[in-house]
Short mmCIF file of C-alpha atoms in Angstrom, two decimals:
data_model
loop_
_atom_site.label_atom_id
_atom_site.label_comp_id
_atom_site.label_asym_id
_atom_site.label_seq_id
_atom_site.Cartn_x
_atom_site.Cartn_y
_atom_site.Cartn_z
CA UNK Z 1 -76.91 -174.06 55.35
CA UNK Z 2 -74.73 -172.19 52.89
CA UNK Z 3 -76.67 -170.62 50.04
CA UNK Z 4 -75.59 -168.41 47.16
CA UNK Z 5 -78.15 -166.75 44.92
CA UNK Z 6 -77.19 -164.88 41.77
CA UNK Z 7 -79.45 -162.24 40.24
CA UNK Z 8 -79.37 -159.46 37.69
CA UNK Z 9 -78.97 -161.40 34.47
CA UNK Z 10 -80.93 -160.76 31.32
CA UNK Z 11 -80.77 -159.62 27.72
CA UNK Z 12 -78.52 -156.65 27.01
CA UNK Z 13 -77.21 -155.04 23.85
CA UNK Z 14 -73.52 -155.08 22.96
CA UNK Z 15 -71.66 -152.17 24.50
CA UNK Z 16 -74.08 -151.81 27.39
CA UNK Z 17 -73.60 -152.59 31.07
CA UNK Z 18 -75.11 -154.99 33.58
CA UNK Z 19 -74.53 -155.63 37.27
CA UNK Z 20 -74.89 -159.07 38.77
CA UNK Z 21 -75.39 -159.73 42.47
CA UNK Z 22 -74.54 -162.78 44.53
CA UNK Z 23 -76.42 -162.85 47.82
CA UNK Z 24 -74.95 -165.17 50.41
CA UNK Z 25 -76.33 -166.74 53.56
CA UNK Z 26 -75.44 -169.47 56.01
CA UNK Z 27 -71.88 -168.37 56.70
CA UNK Z 28 -69.89 -165.31 57.74
CA UNK Z 29 -69.64 -163.67 54.34
CA UNK Z 30 -66.97 -161.19 55.32
CA UNK Z 31 -64.55 -163.99 56.20
CA UNK Z 32 -64.56 -165.52 52.73
CA UNK Z 33 -63.19 -164.67 49.31
CA UNK Z 34 -65.68 -164.96 46.46
CA UNK Z 35 -65.17 -166.20 42.91
CA UNK Z 36 -67.11 -165.61 39.69
CA UNK Z 37 -67.14 -168.27 36.96
CA UNK Z 38 -69.05 -168.28 33.69
CA UNK Z 39 -70.19 -170.93 31.24
CA UNK Z 40 -71.11 -170.10 27.66
CA UNK Z 41 -73.96 -172.17 26.20
CA UNK Z 42 -72.80 -175.74 25.65
CA UNK Z 43 -69.24 -174.92 26.70
CA UNK Z 44 -66.95 -175.50 29.65
CA UNK Z 45 -66.22 -173.39 32.70
CA UNK Z 46 -64.28 -170.13 32.51
CA UNK Z 47 -62.90 -168.36 35.58
CA UNK Z 48 -63.90 -164.68 35.53
CA UNK Z 49 -62.44 -163.22 38.70
CA UNK Z 50 -62.00 -163.25 42.42
CA UNK Z 51 -62.24 -160.88 45.39
CA UNK Z 52 -60.38 -161.46 48.61
CA UNK Z 53 -61.89 -160.90 52.01
CA UNK Z 54 -61.21 -157.59 53.75
CA UNK Z 55 -58.76 -159.39 56.02
CA UNK Z 56 -56.64 -159.96 52.92
CA UNK Z 57 -57.14 -156.49 51.56
CA UNK Z 58 -60.37 -157.04 49.61
CA UNK Z 59 -58.35 -156.95 46.40
CA UNK Z 60 -59.38 -158.46 43.11
CA UNK Z 61 -58.02 -160.60 40.28
CA UNK Z 62 -59.47 -160.94 36.77
CA UNK Z 63 -59.24 -163.07 33.69
CA UNK Z 64 -57.56 -161.34 30.77
CA UNK Z 65 -60.77 -161.61 28.74
CA UNK Z 66 -62.66 -159.32 31.15
CA UNK Z 67 -59.93 -157.20 32.73
CA UNK Z 68 -60.67 -153.51 32.32
CA UNK Z 69 -64.35 -154.18 31.55
CA UNK Z 70 -65.56 -156.14 34.59
CA UNK Z 71 -65.28 -155.13 38.24
CA UNK Z 72 -65.91 -157.31 41.28
CA UNK Z 73 -66.86 -155.70 44.58
CA UNK Z 74 -68.44 -156.71 47.85
CA UNK Z 75 -70.71 -155.33 50.54
CA UNK Z 76 -70.03 -157.36 53.65
CA UNK Z 77 -72.82 -155.59 55.57
CA UNK Z 78 -75.33 -157.04 53.09
CA UNK Z 79 -73.48 -160.30 52.35
CA UNK Z 80 -73.46 -159.53 48.64
CA UNK Z 81 -70.77 -159.82 45.99
CA UNK Z 82 -71.19 -157.87 42.78
CA UNK Z 83 -69.99 -158.30 39.22
CA UNK Z 84 -70.19 -155.04 37.29
CA UNK Z 85 -69.94 -155.76 33.59
CA UNK Z 86 -69.29 -152.88 31.19
CA UNK Z 87 -68.73 -152.73 27.42
CA UNK Z 88 -70.39 -156.11 27.04
CA UNK Z 89 -69.61 -158.22 23.98
CA UNK Z 90 -71.58 -161.01 22.36
CA UNK Z 91 -68.91 -163.44 23.58
CA UNK Z 92 -69.81 -162.54 27.18
CA UNK Z 93 -73.07 -164.47 26.74
CA UNK Z 94 -73.03 -167.13 29.45
CA UNK Z 95 -74.46 -168.39 32.70
CA UNK Z 96 -72.62 -166.56 35.46
CA UNK Z 97 -72.00 -168.38 38.73
CA UNK Z 98 -70.67 -167.10 42.00
CA UNK Z 99 -68.88 -169.51 44.28
CA UNK Z 100 -67.41 -169.33 47.74
CA UNK Z 101 -63.71 -168.96 48.35
CA UNK Z 102 -60.73 -169.86 46.16
CA UNK Z 103 -61.77 -173.46 46.56
CA UNK Z 104 -65.24 -172.92 45.07
CA UNK Z 105 -66.79 -175.18 47.70
CA UNK Z 106 -70.32 -173.83 47.24
CA UNK Z 107 -71.99 -172.55 44.07
CA UNK Z 108 -75.11 -170.63 43.22
CA UNK Z 109 -77.57 -171.75 40.56
CA UNK Z 110 -76.29 -169.12 38.14
CA UNK Z 111 -77.86 -166.28 36.20
CA UNK Z 112 -77.99 -166.11 32.40
CA UNK Z 113 -76.58 -163.08 30.62
CA UNK Z 114 -77.36 -162.78 26.94
CA UNK Z 115 -75.56 -160.09 24.95
CA UNK Z 116 -77.29 -159.55 21.64
CA UNK Z 117 -78.65 -156.78 19.47
CA UNK H 1 -51.46 -169.04 32.10
CA UNK H 2 -51.51 -172.63 33.33
CA UNK H 3 -53.18 -174.92 30.81
CA UNK H 4 -55.13 -177.87 32.20
CA UNK H 5 -55.52 -180.83 29.85
CA UNK H 6 -57.97 -183.62 30.63
CA UNK H 7 -58.14 -187.10 29.13
CA UNK H 8 -60.34 -188.64 27.99
CA UNK H 9 -62.87 -186.01 26.91
CA UNK H 10 -65.64 -188.58 27.10
CA UNK H 11 -66.07 -191.95 28.72
CA UNK H 12 -68.82 -194.56 28.70
CA UNK H 13 -68.78 -196.86 31.73
CA UNK H 14 -70.92 -199.79 32.85
CA UNK H 15 -72.65 -199.38 36.20
CA UNK H 16 -70.52 -200.82 38.98
CA UNK H 17 -67.30 -200.57 36.98
CA UNK H 18 -64.44 -198.17 37.71
CA UNK H 19 -63.75 -194.91 35.91
CA UNK H 20 -60.65 -192.75 35.77
CA UNK H 21 -60.00 -189.25 34.47
CA UNK H 22 -56.56 -187.71 34.05
CA UNK H 23 -55.60 -184.07 34.29
CA UNK H 24 -52.23 -182.65 33.35
CA UNK H 25 -51.11 -179.09 34.01
CA UNK H 26 -48.65 -177.17 31.84
CA UNK H 27 -46.56 -176.35 34.92
CA UNK H 28 -46.25 -177.52 38.49
CA UNK H 29 -49.23 -176.76 40.70
CA UNK H 30 -47.17 -176.70 43.89
CA UNK H 31 -47.72 -173.28 45.45
CA UNK H 32 -44.96 -171.39 47.22
CA UNK H 33 -46.71 -172.32 50.47
CA UNK H 34 -46.16 -176.00 49.65
CA UNK H 35 -49.82 -176.78 48.94
CA UNK H 36 -51.04 -178.07 45.60
CA UNK H 37 -54.30 -176.33 44.77
CA UNK H 38 -55.82 -178.87 42.41
CA UNK H 39 -59.54 -179.53 42.62
CA UNK H 40 -62.15 -181.64 40.83
CA UNK H 41 -65.70 -180.51 40.11
CA UNK H 42 -68.74 -182.44 38.87
CA UNK H 43 -71.56 -180.89 36.89
CA UNK H 44 -74.78 -182.75 36.20
CA UNK H 45 -76.92 -181.61 33.24
CA UNK H 46 -78.75 -178.38 34.03
CA UNK H 47 -77.04 -178.02 37.40
CA UNK H 48 -74.22 -175.84 38.72
CA UNK H 49 -70.87 -177.49 39.34
CA UNK H 50 -70.22 -179.17 42.66
CA UNK H 51 -66.85 -179.45 44.36
CA UNK H 52 -65.77 -183.07 44.81
CA UNK H 53 -62.07 -182.99 45.66
CA UNK H 54 -59.69 -180.21 46.71
CA UNK H 55 -55.94 -180.12 47.36
CA UNK H 56 -55.50 -183.20 45.14
CA UNK H 57 -57.19 -185.72 47.41
CA UNK H 58 -59.35 -184.10 50.12
CA UNK H 59 -63.02 -184.96 49.70
CA UNK H 60 -65.60 -182.23 50.07
CA UNK H 61 -68.39 -182.79 52.58
CA UNK H 62 -70.87 -185.42 51.42
CA UNK H 63 -68.67 -186.90 48.69
CA UNK H 64 -68.67 -190.71 48.90
CA UNK H 65 -65.38 -192.52 49.48
CA UNK H 66 -65.71 -194.40 46.19
CA UNK H 67 -64.55 -191.10 44.63
CA UNK H 68 -60.89 -190.29 45.15
CA UNK H 69 -58.16 -188.04 43.84
CA UNK H 70 -54.44 -188.56 43.52
CA UNK H 71 -51.36 -187.18 41.86
CA UNK H 72 -48.57 -184.67 42.31
CA UNK H 73 -46.79 -181.88 40.49
CA UNK H 74 -48.37 -181.78 37.04
CA UNK H 75 -50.23 -185.10 36.81
CA UNK H 76 -53.46 -185.83 38.60
CA UNK H 77 -56.20 -188.45 38.52
CA UNK H 78 -59.82 -188.67 39.60
CA UNK H 79 -61.01 -192.20 40.22
CA UNK H 80 -64.47 -193.60 40.77
CA UNK H 81 -64.20 -197.14 42.10
CA UNK H 82 -67.76 -198.19 41.22
CA UNK H 83 -69.76 -195.95 38.91
CA UNK H 84 -73.34 -195.22 39.89
CA UNK H 85 -76.11 -193.57 37.90
CA UNK H 86 -75.68 -190.29 39.83
CA UNK H 87 -72.10 -189.99 38.54
CA UNK H 88 -73.15 -189.02 35.00
CA UNK H 89 -72.23 -185.54 33.90
CA UNK H 90 -69.10 -183.56 33.19
CA UNK H 91 -66.00 -183.55 35.39
CA UNK H 92 -63.58 -180.63 35.48
CA UNK H 93 -60.17 -180.30 37.04
CA UNK H 94 -59.16 -176.80 38.09
CA UNK H 95 -56.11 -175.11 39.56
CA UNK H 96 -56.02 -172.32 42.12
CA UNK H 97 -52.26 -172.19 42.51
CA UNK H 98 -51.72 -169.25 40.20
CA UNK H 99 -53.92 -166.49 38.80
CA UNK H 100 -55.72 -166.70 36.50
CA UNK H 101 -57.33 -169.84 37.83
CA UNK H 102 -57.98 -172.25 34.98
CA UNK H 103 -60.16 -175.26 34.22
CA UNK H 104 -59.70 -178.35 32.13
CA UNK H 105 -61.93 -178.81 29.08
CA UNK H 106 -64.19 -181.21 30.92
CA UNK H 107 -64.73 -184.98 30.67
CA UNK H 108 -68.21 -186.25 29.95
CA UNK H 109 -69.09 -189.45 31.78
CA UNK H 110 -71.96 -191.55 30.48
CA UNK H 111 -73.41 -194.88 31.50
CA UNK H 112 -72.99 -197.66 28.96
#
Protein backbone atom coordinates (compact mmCIF):
# COMPACT_ATOMS: atom_id res chain seq x y z
CA UNK A 1 0.00 0.00 0.00
CA UNK A 2 1.34 3.39 -1.03
CA UNK A 3 1.83 5.76 1.87
CA UNK A 4 3.26 9.26 2.07
CA UNK A 5 3.93 10.91 5.42
CA UNK A 6 4.95 14.55 5.73
CA UNK A 7 6.78 15.86 8.77
CA UNK A 8 8.74 18.87 9.93
CA UNK A 9 6.03 21.51 10.06
CA UNK A 10 5.55 23.94 12.90
CA UNK A 11 5.65 27.58 13.95
CA UNK A 12 8.53 29.62 12.59
CA UNK A 13 9.34 33.32 12.53
CA UNK A 14 9.46 35.29 9.29
CA UNK A 15 12.87 35.14 7.66
CA UNK A 16 13.75 31.80 9.21
CA UNK A 17 14.08 28.37 7.60
CA UNK A 18 12.33 25.04 7.88
CA UNK A 19 12.81 21.67 6.21
CA UNK A 20 9.91 19.38 5.48
CA UNK A 21 10.25 15.67 4.81
CA UNK A 22 8.01 13.33 2.86
CA UNK A 23 8.65 9.69 3.72
CA UNK A 24 7.32 7.23 1.19
CA UNK A 25 6.55 3.53 1.33
CA UNK A 26 4.73 0.92 -0.70
CA UNK A 27 6.37 1.66 -4.04
CA UNK A 28 9.80 2.05 -5.62
CA UNK A 29 10.44 5.63 -4.61
CA UNK A 30 13.38 6.14 -6.92
CA UNK A 31 11.21 5.44 -9.98
CA UNK A 32 8.79 8.28 -9.31
CA UNK A 33 8.79 12.06 -9.50
CA UNK A 34 7.45 13.83 -6.43
CA UNK A 35 5.34 16.97 -6.17
CA UNK A 36 4.79 19.46 -3.34
CA UNK A 37 1.49 21.34 -3.07
CA UNK A 38 0.35 23.75 -0.38
CA UNK A 39 -2.99 25.03 0.87
CA UNK A 40 -3.29 28.23 2.87
CA UNK A 41 -5.99 28.20 5.57
CA UNK A 42 -9.42 28.24 3.94
CA UNK A 43 -7.95 28.58 0.46
CA UNK A 44 -7.43 26.45 -2.61
CA UNK A 45 -4.48 24.36 -3.74
CA UNK A 46 -1.21 25.91 -4.90
CA UNK A 47 1.48 23.93 -6.71
CA UNK A 48 4.87 24.51 -5.06
CA UNK A 49 7.31 22.40 -7.02
CA UNK A 50 8.37 19.10 -8.47
CA UNK A 51 11.42 16.85 -8.60
CA UNK A 52 11.98 14.33 -11.35
CA UNK A 53 13.29 10.86 -10.75
CA UNK A 54 17.01 10.24 -11.24
CA UNK A 55 16.19 8.50 -14.52
CA UNK A 56 15.02 11.89 -15.77
CA UNK A 57 17.90 13.80 -14.27
CA UNK A 58 16.47 14.44 -10.79
CA UNK A 59 15.89 18.05 -11.81
CA UNK A 60 13.42 20.41 -10.22
CA UNK A 61 10.74 22.94 -11.13
CA UNK A 62 9.27 25.63 -8.86
CA UNK A 63 6.41 28.05 -8.64
CA UNK A 64 7.43 31.66 -9.09
CA UNK A 65 6.25 32.46 -5.56
CA UNK A 66 8.90 30.18 -4.01
CA UNK A 67 11.67 30.08 -6.61
CA UNK A 68 14.99 31.08 -5.10
CA UNK A 69 13.73 30.47 -1.55
CA UNK A 70 12.57 26.84 -1.61
CA UNK A 71 14.58 23.80 -2.68
CA UNK A 72 13.28 20.30 -3.34
CA UNK A 73 15.63 17.34 -3.04
CA UNK A 74 15.40 13.60 -2.64
CA UNK A 75 17.22 10.74 -0.98
CA UNK A 76 16.23 7.61 -2.85
CA UNK A 77 18.14 5.38 -0.42
CA UNK A 78 15.79 6.54 2.35
CA UNK A 79 12.67 7.04 0.19
CA UNK A 80 12.38 10.64 1.34
CA UNK A 81 11.66 13.85 -0.52
CA UNK A 82 12.58 17.14 1.12
CA UNK A 83 11.32 20.69 0.88
CA UNK A 84 13.86 23.15 2.22
CA UNK A 85 12.17 26.47 2.87
CA UNK A 86 14.32 29.56 3.46
CA UNK A 87 13.47 33.23 3.99
CA UNK A 88 9.96 32.28 5.02
CA UNK A 89 7.19 34.85 4.72
CA UNK A 90 3.85 35.07 6.50
CA UNK A 91 2.17 34.23 3.18
CA UNK A 92 3.93 30.84 3.21
CA UNK A 93 1.61 29.77 6.04
CA UNK A 94 -0.18 26.67 4.76
CA UNK A 95 -0.62 22.94 4.97
CA UNK A 96 2.09 21.40 2.82
CA UNK A 97 1.33 18.16 1.00
CA UNK A 98 3.62 15.87 -0.90
CA UNK A 99 2.15 13.77 -3.67
CA UNK A 100 3.45 11.09 -5.98
CA UNK A 101 4.38 11.78 -9.56
CA UNK A 102 3.24 14.52 -11.95
CA UNK A 103 -0.19 13.00 -11.75
CA UNK A 104 -0.48 13.40 -7.97
CA UNK A 105 -2.07 9.97 -7.66
CA UNK A 106 -1.31 9.60 -3.95
CA UNK A 107 -1.16 12.29 -1.26
CA UNK A 108 0.09 12.53 2.28
CA UNK A 109 -1.98 13.95 5.11
CA UNK A 110 -0.02 17.18 5.07
CA UNK A 111 1.98 19.14 7.62
CA UNK A 112 1.07 22.63 8.82
CA UNK A 113 3.62 25.42 8.55
CA UNK A 114 2.80 28.63 10.35
CA UNK A 115 5.01 31.66 9.71
CA UNK A 116 4.41 34.28 12.35
CA UNK A 117 6.29 36.49 14.75
CA UNK B 1 1.14 30.57 -16.67
CA UNK B 2 -1.96 28.59 -17.64
CA UNK B 3 -5.02 29.86 -15.81
CA UNK B 4 -7.66 27.27 -14.91
CA UNK B 5 -11.19 28.62 -14.46
CA UNK B 6 -13.91 26.49 -12.90
CA UNK B 7 -17.66 27.01 -12.98
CA UNK B 8 -19.70 27.01 -10.88
CA UNK B 9 -17.77 27.82 -7.71
CA UNK B 10 -20.47 26.17 -5.64
CA UNK B 11 -23.29 23.76 -6.31
CA UNK B 12 -26.08 22.31 -4.21
CA UNK B 13 -27.42 19.00 -5.51
CA UNK B 14 -30.14 16.61 -4.36
CA UNK B 15 -29.01 13.09 -3.57
CA UNK B 16 -29.38 10.87 -6.61
CA UNK B 17 -29.35 13.78 -9.05
CA UNK B 18 -26.53 14.56 -11.49
CA UNK B 19 -23.85 17.19 -11.03
CA UNK B 20 -21.48 18.79 -13.51
CA UNK B 21 -18.43 21.01 -13.10
CA UNK B 22 -16.70 22.84 -15.94
CA UNK B 23 -13.05 23.76 -16.21
CA UNK B 24 -11.59 26.02 -18.87
CA UNK B 25 -7.88 26.59 -19.43
CA UNK B 26 -6.38 29.81 -20.79
CA UNK B 27 -4.51 27.82 -23.45
CA UNK B 28 -4.60 24.36 -24.94
CA UNK B 29 -3.58 21.56 -22.59
CA UNK B 30 -2.41 19.29 -25.40
CA UNK B 31 1.23 18.48 -24.66
CA UNK B 32 3.82 18.16 -27.39
CA UNK B 33 3.65 14.40 -26.81
CA UNK B 34 -0.03 14.46 -27.80
CA UNK B 35 -1.37 13.79 -24.31
CA UNK B 36 -3.67 16.18 -22.48
CA UNK B 37 -2.61 16.32 -18.84
CA UNK B 38 -5.85 17.43 -17.25
CA UNK B 39 -6.84 15.91 -13.92
CA UNK B 40 -9.63 16.25 -11.38
CA UNK B 41 -9.15 16.06 -7.61
CA UNK B 42 -11.68 15.79 -4.78
CA UNK B 43 -11.07 17.09 -1.28
CA UNK B 44 -13.38 16.27 1.59
CA UNK B 45 -13.36 18.60 4.64
CA UNK B 46 -10.26 18.04 6.76
CA UNK B 47 -8.79 15.57 4.29
CA UNK B 48 -6.03 15.74 1.69
CA UNK B 49 -7.06 15.84 -1.96
CA UNK B 50 -7.66 12.60 -3.80
CA UNK B 51 -7.09 12.03 -7.50
CA UNK B 52 -10.30 11.11 -9.33
CA UNK B 53 -9.57 11.51 -13.03
CA UNK B 54 -6.36 11.94 -15.03
CA UNK B 55 -5.68 12.54 -18.74
CA UNK B 56 -9.19 14.01 -19.12
CA UNK B 57 -11.15 10.80 -18.63
CA UNK B 58 -9.08 8.00 -17.03
CA UNK B 59 -10.43 7.04 -13.62
CA UNK B 60 -8.01 6.52 -10.77
CA UNK B 61 -8.15 3.21 -8.93
CA UNK B 62 -11.26 2.88 -6.78
CA UNK B 63 -13.19 5.74 -8.38
CA UNK B 64 -16.77 4.67 -9.16
CA UNK B 65 -17.96 4.74 -12.77
CA UNK B 66 -20.72 7.23 -11.91
CA UNK B 67 -17.87 9.80 -11.95
CA UNK B 68 -16.55 10.65 -15.39
CA UNK B 69 -14.47 13.24 -17.18
CA UNK B 70 -14.63 14.59 -20.70
CA UNK B 71 -13.44 17.41 -22.88
CA UNK B 72 -10.61 18.45 -25.15
CA UNK B 73 -8.26 21.34 -25.81
CA UNK B 74 -9.30 24.03 -23.36
CA UNK B 75 -12.74 22.89 -22.17
CA UNK B 76 -13.29 20.06 -19.75
CA UNK B 77 -16.12 18.66 -17.64
CA UNK B 78 -16.42 16.48 -14.57
CA UNK B 79 -19.75 14.72 -14.29
CA UNK B 80 -21.32 12.79 -11.44
CA UNK B 81 -24.30 10.83 -12.73
CA UNK B 82 -25.94 10.28 -9.33
CA UNK B 83 -24.67 12.30 -6.39
CA UNK B 84 -24.09 10.43 -3.14
CA UNK B 85 -23.38 11.78 0.33
CA UNK B 86 -19.67 10.91 0.01
CA UNK B 87 -19.35 13.29 -2.94
CA UNK B 88 -19.52 16.43 -0.80
CA UNK B 89 -16.40 18.55 -0.71
CA UNK B 90 -14.37 20.65 -3.09
CA UNK B 91 -13.41 19.60 -6.62
CA UNK B 92 -10.33 20.95 -8.37
CA UNK B 93 -9.19 20.67 -11.95
CA UNK B 94 -5.46 20.83 -12.52
CA UNK B 95 -3.10 20.83 -15.48
CA UNK B 96 0.29 19.15 -15.74
CA UNK B 97 0.94 20.01 -19.37
CA UNK B 98 3.16 22.99 -18.68
CA UNK B 99 5.16 24.22 -15.71
CA UNK B 100 4.12 25.73 -13.42
CA UNK B 101 1.31 23.26 -12.86
CA UNK B 102 -1.85 25.12 -11.92
CA UNK B 103 -5.17 24.43 -10.23
CA UNK B 104 -8.65 25.79 -10.67
CA UNK B 105 -10.19 27.79 -7.82
CA UNK B 106 -12.22 24.83 -6.65
CA UNK B 107 -15.94 24.01 -6.79
CA UNK B 108 -17.74 23.29 -3.55
CA UNK B 109 -20.38 20.58 -3.83
CA UNK B 110 -23.07 20.39 -1.17
CA UNK B 111 -26.11 18.22 -0.71
CA UNK B 112 -29.43 20.04 -0.94
